[in-house]
Short mmCIF file of C-alpha atoms and ligand atoms in Angstrom, two decimals:
data_model
loop_
_atom_site.label_atom_id
_atom_site.label_comp_id
_atom_site.label_asym_id
_atom_site.label_seq_id
_atom_site.Cartn_x
_atom_site.Cartn_y
_atom_site.Cartn_z
CA MET Y 1 30.11 -18.17 -5.24
CA GLU Y 2 27.53 -17.73 -2.75
CA ARG Y 3 23.85 -17.94 -4.06
CA PHE Y 4 20.53 -17.05 -2.59
CA GLU Y 5 17.71 -19.88 -3.45
CA LYS Y 6 14.52 -18.95 -1.99
CA SER Y 7 11.82 -17.08 -3.56
CA PHE Y 8 11.10 -13.19 -3.05
CA THR Y 9 7.45 -13.76 -3.63
CA ARG Y 10 6.89 -16.75 -1.52
CA GLN Y 11 4.23 -15.84 1.46
CA GLU Y 12 3.73 -17.70 4.60
CA PRO Y 13 0.87 -20.09 4.86
CA ILE Y 14 -2.63 -18.93 5.97
CA PRO Y 15 -2.63 -19.38 9.60
CA GLU Y 16 -4.63 -22.65 11.00
CA ALA Y 17 -7.35 -20.72 12.39
CA GLY Y 18 -8.11 -19.08 9.13
CA ILE Y 19 -7.69 -22.48 7.11
CA ALA Y 20 -10.42 -24.02 9.68
CA ALA Y 21 -12.77 -21.11 9.51
CA ALA Y 22 -12.71 -20.98 5.69
CA THR Y 23 -13.14 -24.80 5.66
CA GLU Y 24 -16.28 -24.29 7.64
CA VAL Y 25 -17.59 -21.71 5.20
CA MET Y 26 -16.87 -23.89 2.19
CA ARG Y 27 -18.97 -26.62 4.09
CA SER Y 28 -21.77 -24.47 4.56
CA GLY Y 29 -21.95 -23.25 0.92
CA ILE Y 30 -22.42 -19.63 2.41
CA LEU Y 31 -20.02 -17.50 0.65
CA HIS Y 32 -21.92 -14.39 0.18
CA ARG Y 33 -21.78 -11.84 3.15
CA TYR Y 34 -25.55 -10.97 3.16
CA GLY Y 35 -26.23 -14.72 3.50
CA ALA Y 36 -24.13 -15.31 6.42
CA ASP Y 37 -25.37 -15.06 9.97
CA PRO Y 38 -23.18 -14.44 11.63
CA SER Y 39 -20.97 -13.20 8.89
CA HIS Y 40 -17.12 -13.23 8.94
CA VAL Y 41 -17.03 -9.93 6.65
CA ALA Y 42 -19.09 -8.12 9.38
CA ALA Y 43 -16.81 -9.36 12.02
CA LEU Y 44 -13.80 -8.42 10.07
CA GLU Y 45 -15.16 -4.98 9.67
CA ALA Y 46 -15.76 -4.59 13.34
CA GLU Y 47 -12.35 -6.10 14.27
CA PHE Y 48 -10.40 -3.85 11.83
CA ALA Y 49 -12.27 -0.78 12.66
CA ALA Y 50 -11.66 -1.46 16.60
CA GLN Y 51 -7.83 -2.07 15.93
CA ILE Y 52 -7.27 0.93 13.97
CA GLY Y 53 -9.60 3.23 15.88
CA ALA Y 54 -12.14 4.02 13.15
CA ALA Y 55 -15.84 4.82 13.64
CA HIS Y 56 -16.45 2.91 10.50
CA ALA Y 57 -14.88 0.14 8.25
CA ILE Y 58 -15.81 -1.59 5.04
CA ALA Y 59 -14.40 -4.80 3.41
CA VAL Y 60 -14.45 -4.52 -0.48
CA ALA Y 61 -12.90 -6.56 -3.09
CA SER Y 62 -9.50 -5.11 -3.59
CA GLY Y 63 -7.44 -2.02 -2.61
CA GLY Y 64 -7.99 -0.44 -6.08
CA TYR Y 65 -11.75 -0.98 -5.62
CA ALA Y 66 -11.42 1.05 -2.21
CA MET Y 67 -9.49 3.87 -3.83
CA GLY Y 68 -12.05 4.09 -6.44
CA CYS Y 69 -14.87 4.07 -4.26
CA ALA Y 70 -13.40 6.39 -1.86
CA LEU Y 71 -12.99 8.89 -4.77
CA ARG Y 72 -16.76 8.27 -5.94
CA ALA Y 73 -18.12 8.85 -2.35
CA LEU Y 74 -16.24 12.32 -2.34
CA ASP Y 75 -17.90 12.94 -5.76
CA VAL Y 76 -15.09 13.27 -7.65
CA GLN Y 77 -15.84 14.51 -11.20
CA PRO Y 78 -14.78 13.55 -14.93
CA GLY Y 79 -11.65 15.63 -15.78
CA GLU Y 80 -11.22 16.90 -12.35
CA PRO Y 81 -7.36 16.83 -11.12
CA VAL Y 82 -6.67 14.72 -8.30
CA LEU Y 83 -3.16 15.01 -6.84
CA THR Y 84 -1.04 11.95 -6.04
CA ASN Y 85 2.50 11.05 -5.83
CA ALA Y 86 4.41 10.69 -8.74
CA TRP Y 87 6.20 7.48 -7.38
CA THR Y 88 3.61 4.62 -6.96
CA LEU Y 89 2.39 1.57 -8.38
CA ALA Y 90 -0.03 1.71 -11.33
CA PRO Y 91 -3.27 0.99 -9.40
CA VAL Y 92 -3.22 4.41 -7.73
CA PRO Y 93 -3.15 6.44 -10.92
CA GLY Y 94 -5.35 3.86 -12.41
CA ALA Y 95 -7.92 4.06 -9.46
CA ILE Y 96 -8.19 7.90 -10.58
CA ALA Y 97 -8.26 7.54 -14.03
CA ALA Y 98 -10.94 5.10 -13.97
CA THR Y 99 -13.33 7.55 -12.31
CA GLY Y 100 -12.70 9.71 -15.27
CA ALA Y 101 -10.50 12.33 -13.35
CA ARG Y 102 -6.94 13.22 -14.21
CA PRO Y 103 -4.13 12.36 -12.09
CA LEU Y 104 -1.93 15.53 -11.04
CA LEU Y 105 1.50 14.02 -10.21
CA VAL Y 106 3.36 15.65 -7.41
CA GLU Y 107 7.02 15.20 -7.00
CA VAL Y 108 8.59 12.97 -4.22
CA GLY Y 109 11.59 13.70 -2.46
CA GLU Y 110 14.65 11.55 -1.60
CA ASP Y 111 12.99 10.26 1.52
CA LEU Y 112 10.61 8.85 -1.20
CA THR Y 113 7.54 10.55 0.28
CA ILE Y 114 5.90 13.14 -1.52
CA ASP Y 115 7.57 16.69 -1.75
CA LEU Y 116 5.26 19.08 0.25
CA GLU Y 117 6.62 22.14 -1.54
CA ASP Y 118 5.47 20.68 -4.68
CA LEU Y 119 2.25 19.44 -3.16
CA ALA Y 120 1.75 23.24 -1.40
CA ALA Y 121 2.34 24.83 -5.10
CA LYS Y 122 -0.05 22.30 -6.86
CA ALA Y 123 -2.71 22.19 -4.29
CA PRO Y 124 -4.79 25.29 -5.16
CA GLN Y 125 -5.29 23.36 -8.56
CA ALA Y 126 -7.20 20.43 -6.84
CA ARG Y 127 -9.75 19.38 -4.20
CA LEU Y 128 -8.65 15.77 -3.52
CA LEU Y 129 -5.06 14.22 -2.79
CA MET Y 130 -4.70 10.34 -3.37
CA LEU Y 131 -1.75 10.21 -1.07
CA SER Y 132 0.23 7.00 -1.77
CA HIS Y 133 2.30 5.60 1.30
CA MET Y 134 4.53 3.83 -1.37
CA ARG Y 135 6.72 1.05 -0.50
CA GLY Y 136 5.81 1.86 3.56
CA HIS Y 137 7.22 5.42 3.74
CA LEU Y 138 5.31 8.01 5.59
CA ALA Y 139 5.41 11.50 4.84
CA ASP Y 140 5.61 14.14 7.82
CA MET Y 141 1.92 13.65 8.36
CA GLU Y 142 1.19 16.83 10.44
CA ARG Y 143 3.18 19.01 7.93
CA LEU Y 144 1.25 17.42 4.91
CA MET Y 145 -2.31 17.90 6.97
CA ALA Y 146 -1.41 21.34 7.25
CA VAL Y 147 -0.63 21.90 3.88
CA CYS Y 148 -3.97 20.08 2.58
CA ASP Y 149 -6.11 21.97 5.45
CA THR Y 150 -4.71 25.32 4.06
CA HIS Y 151 -5.66 24.77 0.56
CA GLY Y 152 -8.95 22.81 1.43
CA VAL Y 153 -7.94 19.52 0.10
CA THR Y 154 -9.38 16.34 1.19
CA VAL Y 155 -6.74 13.40 1.76
CA ILE Y 156 -7.41 9.96 1.06
CA GLU Y 157 -4.83 7.59 1.92
CA ASP Y 158 -3.45 4.65 0.02
CA CYS Y 159 -2.35 2.41 2.59
CA ALA Y 160 -1.52 -0.72 0.54
CA HIS Y 161 1.94 -0.75 1.92
CA THR Y 162 1.04 0.68 5.55
CA MET Y 163 -1.50 -1.60 7.16
CA GLY Y 164 -0.12 -1.59 10.91
CA ALA Y 165 2.27 1.58 10.33
CA SER Y 166 1.87 4.91 12.12
CA TRP Y 167 3.35 8.47 12.31
CA ASN Y 168 3.91 9.72 15.69
CA GLY Y 169 1.63 7.07 17.46
CA HIS Y 170 -1.15 7.87 15.00
CA PRO Y 171 -2.21 4.99 12.59
CA SER Y 172 -1.57 5.36 8.66
CA GLY Y 173 -5.12 5.28 7.49
CA ARG Y 174 -6.29 7.57 10.19
CA TRP Y 175 -5.01 10.99 9.12
CA GLY Y 176 -7.39 11.63 5.96
CA ALA Y 177 -10.99 11.58 5.47
CA VAL Y 178 -10.55 7.94 4.23
CA GLY Y 179 -7.89 5.07 4.34
CA CYS Y 180 -7.78 2.55 1.97
CA PHE Y 181 -6.21 -0.74 2.70
CA SER Y 182 -5.17 -3.95 0.46
CA THR Y 183 -5.15 -7.54 1.41
CA GLN Y 184 -3.95 -8.85 -1.73
CA THR Y 185 -1.28 -11.68 -1.44
CA TYR Y 186 1.64 -9.31 -1.35
CA LYS Y 187 0.40 -7.06 1.35
CA HIS Y 188 0.58 -7.46 5.23
CA VAL Y 189 -2.23 -9.70 5.34
CA ASN Y 190 -3.10 -12.14 2.45
CA SER Y 191 -6.50 -12.96 1.25
CA GLY Y 192 -5.45 -13.17 -2.39
CA GLU Y 193 -7.50 -10.38 -3.22
CA GLY Y 194 -9.34 -7.84 -1.07
CA GLY Y 195 -9.54 -4.40 0.69
CA LEU Y 196 -10.47 -2.48 3.49
CA ILE Y 197 -11.84 1.14 3.84
CA VAL Y 198 -11.75 3.15 6.94
CA THR Y 199 -13.29 6.48 7.78
CA ASP Y 200 -14.73 8.64 10.94
CA ASP Y 201 -17.28 10.16 8.48
CA PRO Y 202 -20.78 8.53 8.57
CA ASP Y 203 -22.00 10.11 5.39
CA LEU Y 204 -18.80 8.97 3.50
CA ALA Y 205 -19.30 5.35 5.15
CA ALA Y 206 -22.81 5.13 4.17
CA ARG Y 207 -22.11 6.31 0.51
CA MET Y 208 -19.13 3.65 0.13
CA VAL Y 209 -21.34 0.83 1.71
CA LEU Y 210 -24.15 1.44 -0.86
CA MET Y 211 -21.61 1.81 -3.69
CA SER Y 212 -19.72 -1.52 -2.71
CA GLY Y 213 -23.25 -3.26 -3.33
CA SER Y 214 -25.09 -3.55 -0.18
CA TYR Y 215 -28.59 -3.11 -1.86
CA MET Y 216 -31.11 -2.29 1.16
CA LEU Y 217 -28.85 -4.76 3.52
CA TYR Y 218 -26.54 -2.30 4.76
CA GLY Y 219 -27.90 -3.14 8.04
CA ARG Y 220 -25.76 -6.37 8.15
CA HIS Y 221 -22.44 -4.53 8.02
CA GLY Y 222 -20.03 -4.50 11.04
CA ALA Y 223 -19.17 -1.07 11.51
CA ALA Y 224 -21.49 1.05 9.40
CA PRO Y 225 -23.35 4.37 10.49
CA SER Y 226 -26.96 4.27 11.48
CA GLU Y 227 -30.15 3.94 9.19
CA GLU Y 228 -30.97 7.79 9.45
CA VAL Y 229 -27.49 8.36 7.82
CA PHE Y 230 -28.19 5.84 5.17
CA ALA Y 231 -31.36 7.33 4.45
CA ARG Y 232 -29.71 10.69 3.35
CA HIS Y 233 -28.04 8.52 0.39
CA THR Y 234 -29.70 5.41 -0.74
CA ALA Y 235 -31.24 6.96 -3.80
CA GLN Y 236 -28.10 8.65 -4.75
CA MET Y 237 -25.67 6.10 -4.80
CA PRO Y 238 -24.87 4.09 -7.94
CA ASN Y 239 -24.23 0.31 -7.08
CA VAL Y 240 -20.61 -0.53 -8.43
CA SER Y 241 -20.45 -3.93 -6.67
CA GLY Y 242 -17.19 -4.80 -5.01
CA ARG Y 243 -18.16 -6.49 -1.87
CA MET Y 244 -15.90 -9.07 0.19
CA ASP Y 245 -16.89 -12.37 0.31
CA GLU Y 246 -17.17 -14.73 3.53
CA LEU Y 247 -14.20 -17.09 2.58
CA ARG Y 248 -11.51 -14.19 2.32
CA ALA Y 249 -12.88 -12.55 5.49
CA ALA Y 250 -12.61 -16.08 7.32
CA ILE Y 251 -8.93 -16.06 6.23
CA LEU Y 252 -8.22 -12.41 7.32
CA ARG Y 253 -9.42 -12.21 10.86
CA PRO Y 254 -6.57 -14.17 12.32
CA GLN Y 255 -4.18 -12.40 10.31
CA ILE Y 256 -5.49 -8.90 11.41
CA ALA Y 257 -5.03 -9.99 14.77
CA ASP Y 258 -1.57 -11.04 14.39
CA LEU Y 259 -0.53 -7.90 12.51
CA PRO Y 260 1.35 -6.43 15.47
CA LEU Y 261 3.64 -9.41 15.72
CA GLN Y 262 4.06 -9.84 12.07
CA ALA Y 263 5.17 -6.15 11.93
CA LYS Y 264 7.81 -6.99 14.46
CA ARG Y 265 8.79 -9.98 12.53
CA TRP Y 266 9.23 -7.84 9.38
CA ASN Y 267 11.00 -5.24 11.21
CA ASP Y 268 13.55 -7.77 12.54
CA ARG Y 269 14.42 -8.90 8.73
CA TYR Y 270 14.43 -5.39 7.53
CA ARG Y 271 17.11 -4.46 10.31
CA ILE Y 272 19.43 -7.05 9.21
CA LEU Y 273 19.17 -6.22 5.32
CA GLU Y 274 19.52 -2.46 6.30
CA GLU Y 275 22.47 -2.84 8.15
CA ALA Y 276 24.19 -4.68 5.55
CA PHE Y 277 23.36 -2.15 2.94
CA ARG Y 278 24.28 0.59 4.91
CA ALA Y 279 27.60 -0.90 5.32
CA THR Y 280 27.85 -1.32 1.13
CA PRO Y 281 29.55 1.38 -0.69
CA GLY Y 282 27.61 2.46 -3.83
CA LEU Y 283 24.47 1.94 -1.76
CA LYS Y 284 22.61 4.73 0.17
CA MET Y 285 20.10 3.42 2.74
CA ILE Y 286 16.81 5.74 3.03
CA GLU Y 287 16.84 6.93 6.57
CA ARG Y 288 13.51 6.39 8.33
CA PRO Y 289 12.47 9.09 10.61
CA GLN Y 290 12.05 8.53 14.50
CA GLN Y 291 8.08 9.34 14.09
CA GLU Y 292 7.55 6.87 11.69
CA ALA Y 293 6.52 3.09 13.07
CA PHE Y 294 6.98 1.24 9.71
CA VAL Y 295 6.27 -2.37 8.59
CA GLY Y 296 9.46 -3.51 6.74
CA SER Y 297 7.98 -5.77 4.21
CA SER Y 298 10.27 -4.16 1.40
CA ILE Y 299 13.32 -2.40 1.57
CA GLN Y 300 14.76 0.56 -0.58
CA VAL Y 301 18.12 1.95 -1.54
CA LEU Y 302 19.22 4.60 -3.83
CA ALA Y 303 22.64 3.99 -5.93
CA ALA Y 304 25.16 6.59 -6.36
CA HIS Y 305 24.65 6.56 -10.05
CA ALA Y 306 22.25 5.28 -12.51
CA GLU Y 307 24.49 3.98 -15.32
CA THR Y 308 26.04 1.17 -13.53
CA LEU Y 309 22.80 -0.27 -12.04
CA PRO Y 310 21.91 -2.61 -14.82
CA GLY Y 311 24.72 -4.61 -14.24
CA PHE Y 312 24.51 -4.78 -10.59
CA VAL Y 313 20.95 -5.91 -10.90
CA ASP Y 314 21.65 -8.23 -13.54
CA GLY Y 315 24.57 -9.48 -11.21
CA CYS Y 316 22.35 -9.91 -8.23
CA ALA Y 317 19.91 -11.64 -10.08
CA ALA Y 318 22.01 -14.10 -11.54
CA ARG Y 319 22.92 -15.28 -7.82
CA GLY Y 320 19.24 -15.31 -7.04
CA VAL Y 321 18.53 -11.99 -5.54
CA GLU Y 322 15.89 -9.86 -6.93
CA TRP Y 323 15.87 -5.87 -7.13
CA LYS Y 324 13.11 -4.04 -8.69
CA TRP Y 325 14.62 -1.07 -10.58
CA PHE Y 326 12.40 1.91 -11.27
CA GLY Y 327 14.67 3.42 -13.56
CA ALA Y 328 14.03 1.08 -16.61
CA ASP Y 329 12.84 2.19 -19.92
CA ARG Y 330 9.88 -0.17 -19.90
CA PRO Y 331 7.49 -1.39 -17.04
CA GLN Y 332 8.46 -5.09 -15.76
CA GLY Y 333 6.48 -7.08 -13.77
CA PHE Y 334 4.57 -4.87 -10.93
CA THR Y 335 7.11 -2.12 -11.37
CA SER Y 336 6.28 1.04 -13.67
CA ALA Y 337 7.26 4.57 -13.49
CA HIS Y 338 4.74 7.52 -14.30
CA ALA Y 339 6.29 7.84 -17.81
CA HIS Y 340 4.68 4.32 -18.68
CA TRP Y 341 1.37 5.45 -17.67
CA GLY Y 342 0.15 6.29 -21.23
CA TYR Y 343 -3.47 7.12 -19.98
CA VAL Y 344 -1.93 9.96 -17.71
CA GLU Y 345 -1.18 13.00 -19.42
CA ALA Y 346 2.46 13.64 -19.65
CA GLN Y 347 3.97 15.86 -16.80
CA THR Y 348 7.43 17.24 -16.10
CA LEU Y 349 8.87 15.57 -12.69
CA PRO Y 350 12.58 16.17 -12.88
CA ARG Y 351 13.32 15.57 -9.16
CA THR Y 352 11.30 12.34 -9.10
CA ASP Y 353 12.85 10.99 -12.32
CA ALA Y 354 16.39 11.46 -11.09
CA ILE Y 355 15.37 9.72 -7.82
CA LEU Y 356 13.88 6.85 -9.57
CA SER Y 357 16.52 6.37 -12.11
CA ARG Y 358 18.98 5.56 -9.00
CA LEU Y 359 15.99 3.76 -7.03
CA LEU Y 360 16.05 -0.05 -6.06
CA ASP Y 361 13.52 -1.96 -4.32
CA MET Y 362 13.33 -5.36 -2.67
CA ARG Y 363 10.69 -7.41 -1.12
CA VAL Y 364 11.26 -9.00 2.12
CA PRO Y 365 8.72 -12.02 2.56
CA LEU Y 366 8.42 -13.39 6.24
CA THR Y 367 9.36 -16.70 4.56
CA PHE Y 368 13.04 -15.34 5.03
CA ASP Y 369 14.78 -15.74 8.15
CA ALA Y 370 17.96 -13.82 9.88
CA GLU Y 371 20.33 -16.12 7.96
CA ASP Y 372 18.83 -15.71 4.62
CA CYS Y 373 18.68 -11.53 5.22
CA ALA Y 374 22.70 -12.01 6.08
CA ARG Y 375 23.28 -14.21 3.04
CA ILE Y 376 21.41 -11.53 0.69
CA GLY Y 377 23.49 -8.84 2.66
CA ARG Y 378 26.67 -10.67 1.53
CA ILE Y 379 25.54 -11.08 -1.94
CA VAL Y 380 24.60 -7.53 -2.30
CA ALA Y 381 27.94 -6.12 -1.06
CA ASP Y 382 29.79 -8.68 -3.26
CA GLU Y 383 28.16 -7.51 -6.49
CA ALA Y 384 28.35 -3.87 -5.59
CA ALA Y 385 32.03 -4.30 -5.25
CA ARG Y 386 32.08 -5.52 -8.79
CA HIS Y 387 29.58 -3.22 -10.29
CA LEU Y 388 29.21 -0.01 -8.43
CA ALA Y 389 32.93 0.63 -7.02
C1 LIG H 1 0.90 1.27 -3.73
C2 LIG H 1 -0.54 0.37 -4.02
N1 LIG H 1 -1.48 0.95 -3.82
C3 LIG H 1 -2.65 0.24 -4.02
C4 LIG H 1 -2.48 -1.16 -4.48
C5 LIG H 1 -3.85 -1.69 -4.86
O1 LIG H 1 -3.93 -2.83 -4.20
P1 LIG H 1 -4.81 -4.17 -4.79
O2 LIG H 1 -3.74 -5.03 -5.66
O3 LIG H 1 -5.83 -4.72 -3.86
O4 LIG H 1 -6.05 -3.56 -6.01
C6 LIG H 1 -1.40 -1.68 -4.62
C7 LIG H 1 -1.02 -2.90 -5.12
O5 LIG H 1 -0.34 -3.68 -5.52
C8 LIG H 1 -0.09 -0.83 -4.55
O6 LIG H 1 0.98 -1.49 -4.63
#
């Protein structure tokens, strides 16, 4: 029987230019962003802001930190309801809960994006939406923004899975008031841990720079607002340190430059898997809208029935092919569902639950080549014939 031997969590090496820059940083001993002149962190902020077309960018310690920082800059209050997708990963409700606010979960549809009808129904209860582009699926962003604008809801985008993606030519992270990105190892650029925040709003940018731990050194940022804007906020913002360091920025700069090329490589692999899964009886591909330019770093399918899924998942795993199933009773590895988040008040989400019970998710690392993807496709088809028929 055919088996798959490669790891689903193995990333590519850091580009040589990043290794060389990081080695130089280590030789200098100057790892703190405010000690470095010139600073890799400041340059990364300027380069990322220019690439995505944002007025301001702030490099921080993680994607989770980025979301918490954005919420606090928007003055989130203890006990305040914050809308978010019912299907996302734990750092998203976690970032909301850590500010003392209350995640108000919104159903997701079969396309795996936030359900705009449920969003419209719940929007009058909230001032903020933490929109998670979970596993890279973008909602109809024009319609979503219209719903939020109608109800005066400010949007923060969680772009942990959509760095390099866009809707109708407009980048993810540039629709809401703030876009939050992760540079953690399993995302589209890899610095182990790390995050980036973008916004066009100078006051929000100044508040987030101050909060991230700039002290009075905010002038050393790469894409921050002017001194007068900071003057409005310096005394008001608590310092919640979460800066990025020189080492991470040094390895990220060449990766940010390579992002368009990497997105294409991811999508080449995604298309091979997509074709195989679409041809597999018992599995339904999530169709991607034409307006969505995504980065296929993971792939999702819906099974026809939930009952037979554990056998299928185990059968694939025994042959080296890893699926994550969102319908399991308990959290496993990085995978959890809203019912597992005991710190979030229990909410009734029948549509989301019905989808999660049938939802499978697979990572697509760039260390896989075209033949690897074809082999995964064959094993999946074979196990589907055994378990899902
Ligand atoms: C959907 C989603 N949002 C946000 C994050 C947070 O990113 P980080 O790990 O950098 O805190 C993650 C991380 O896995 C994620 O999957």
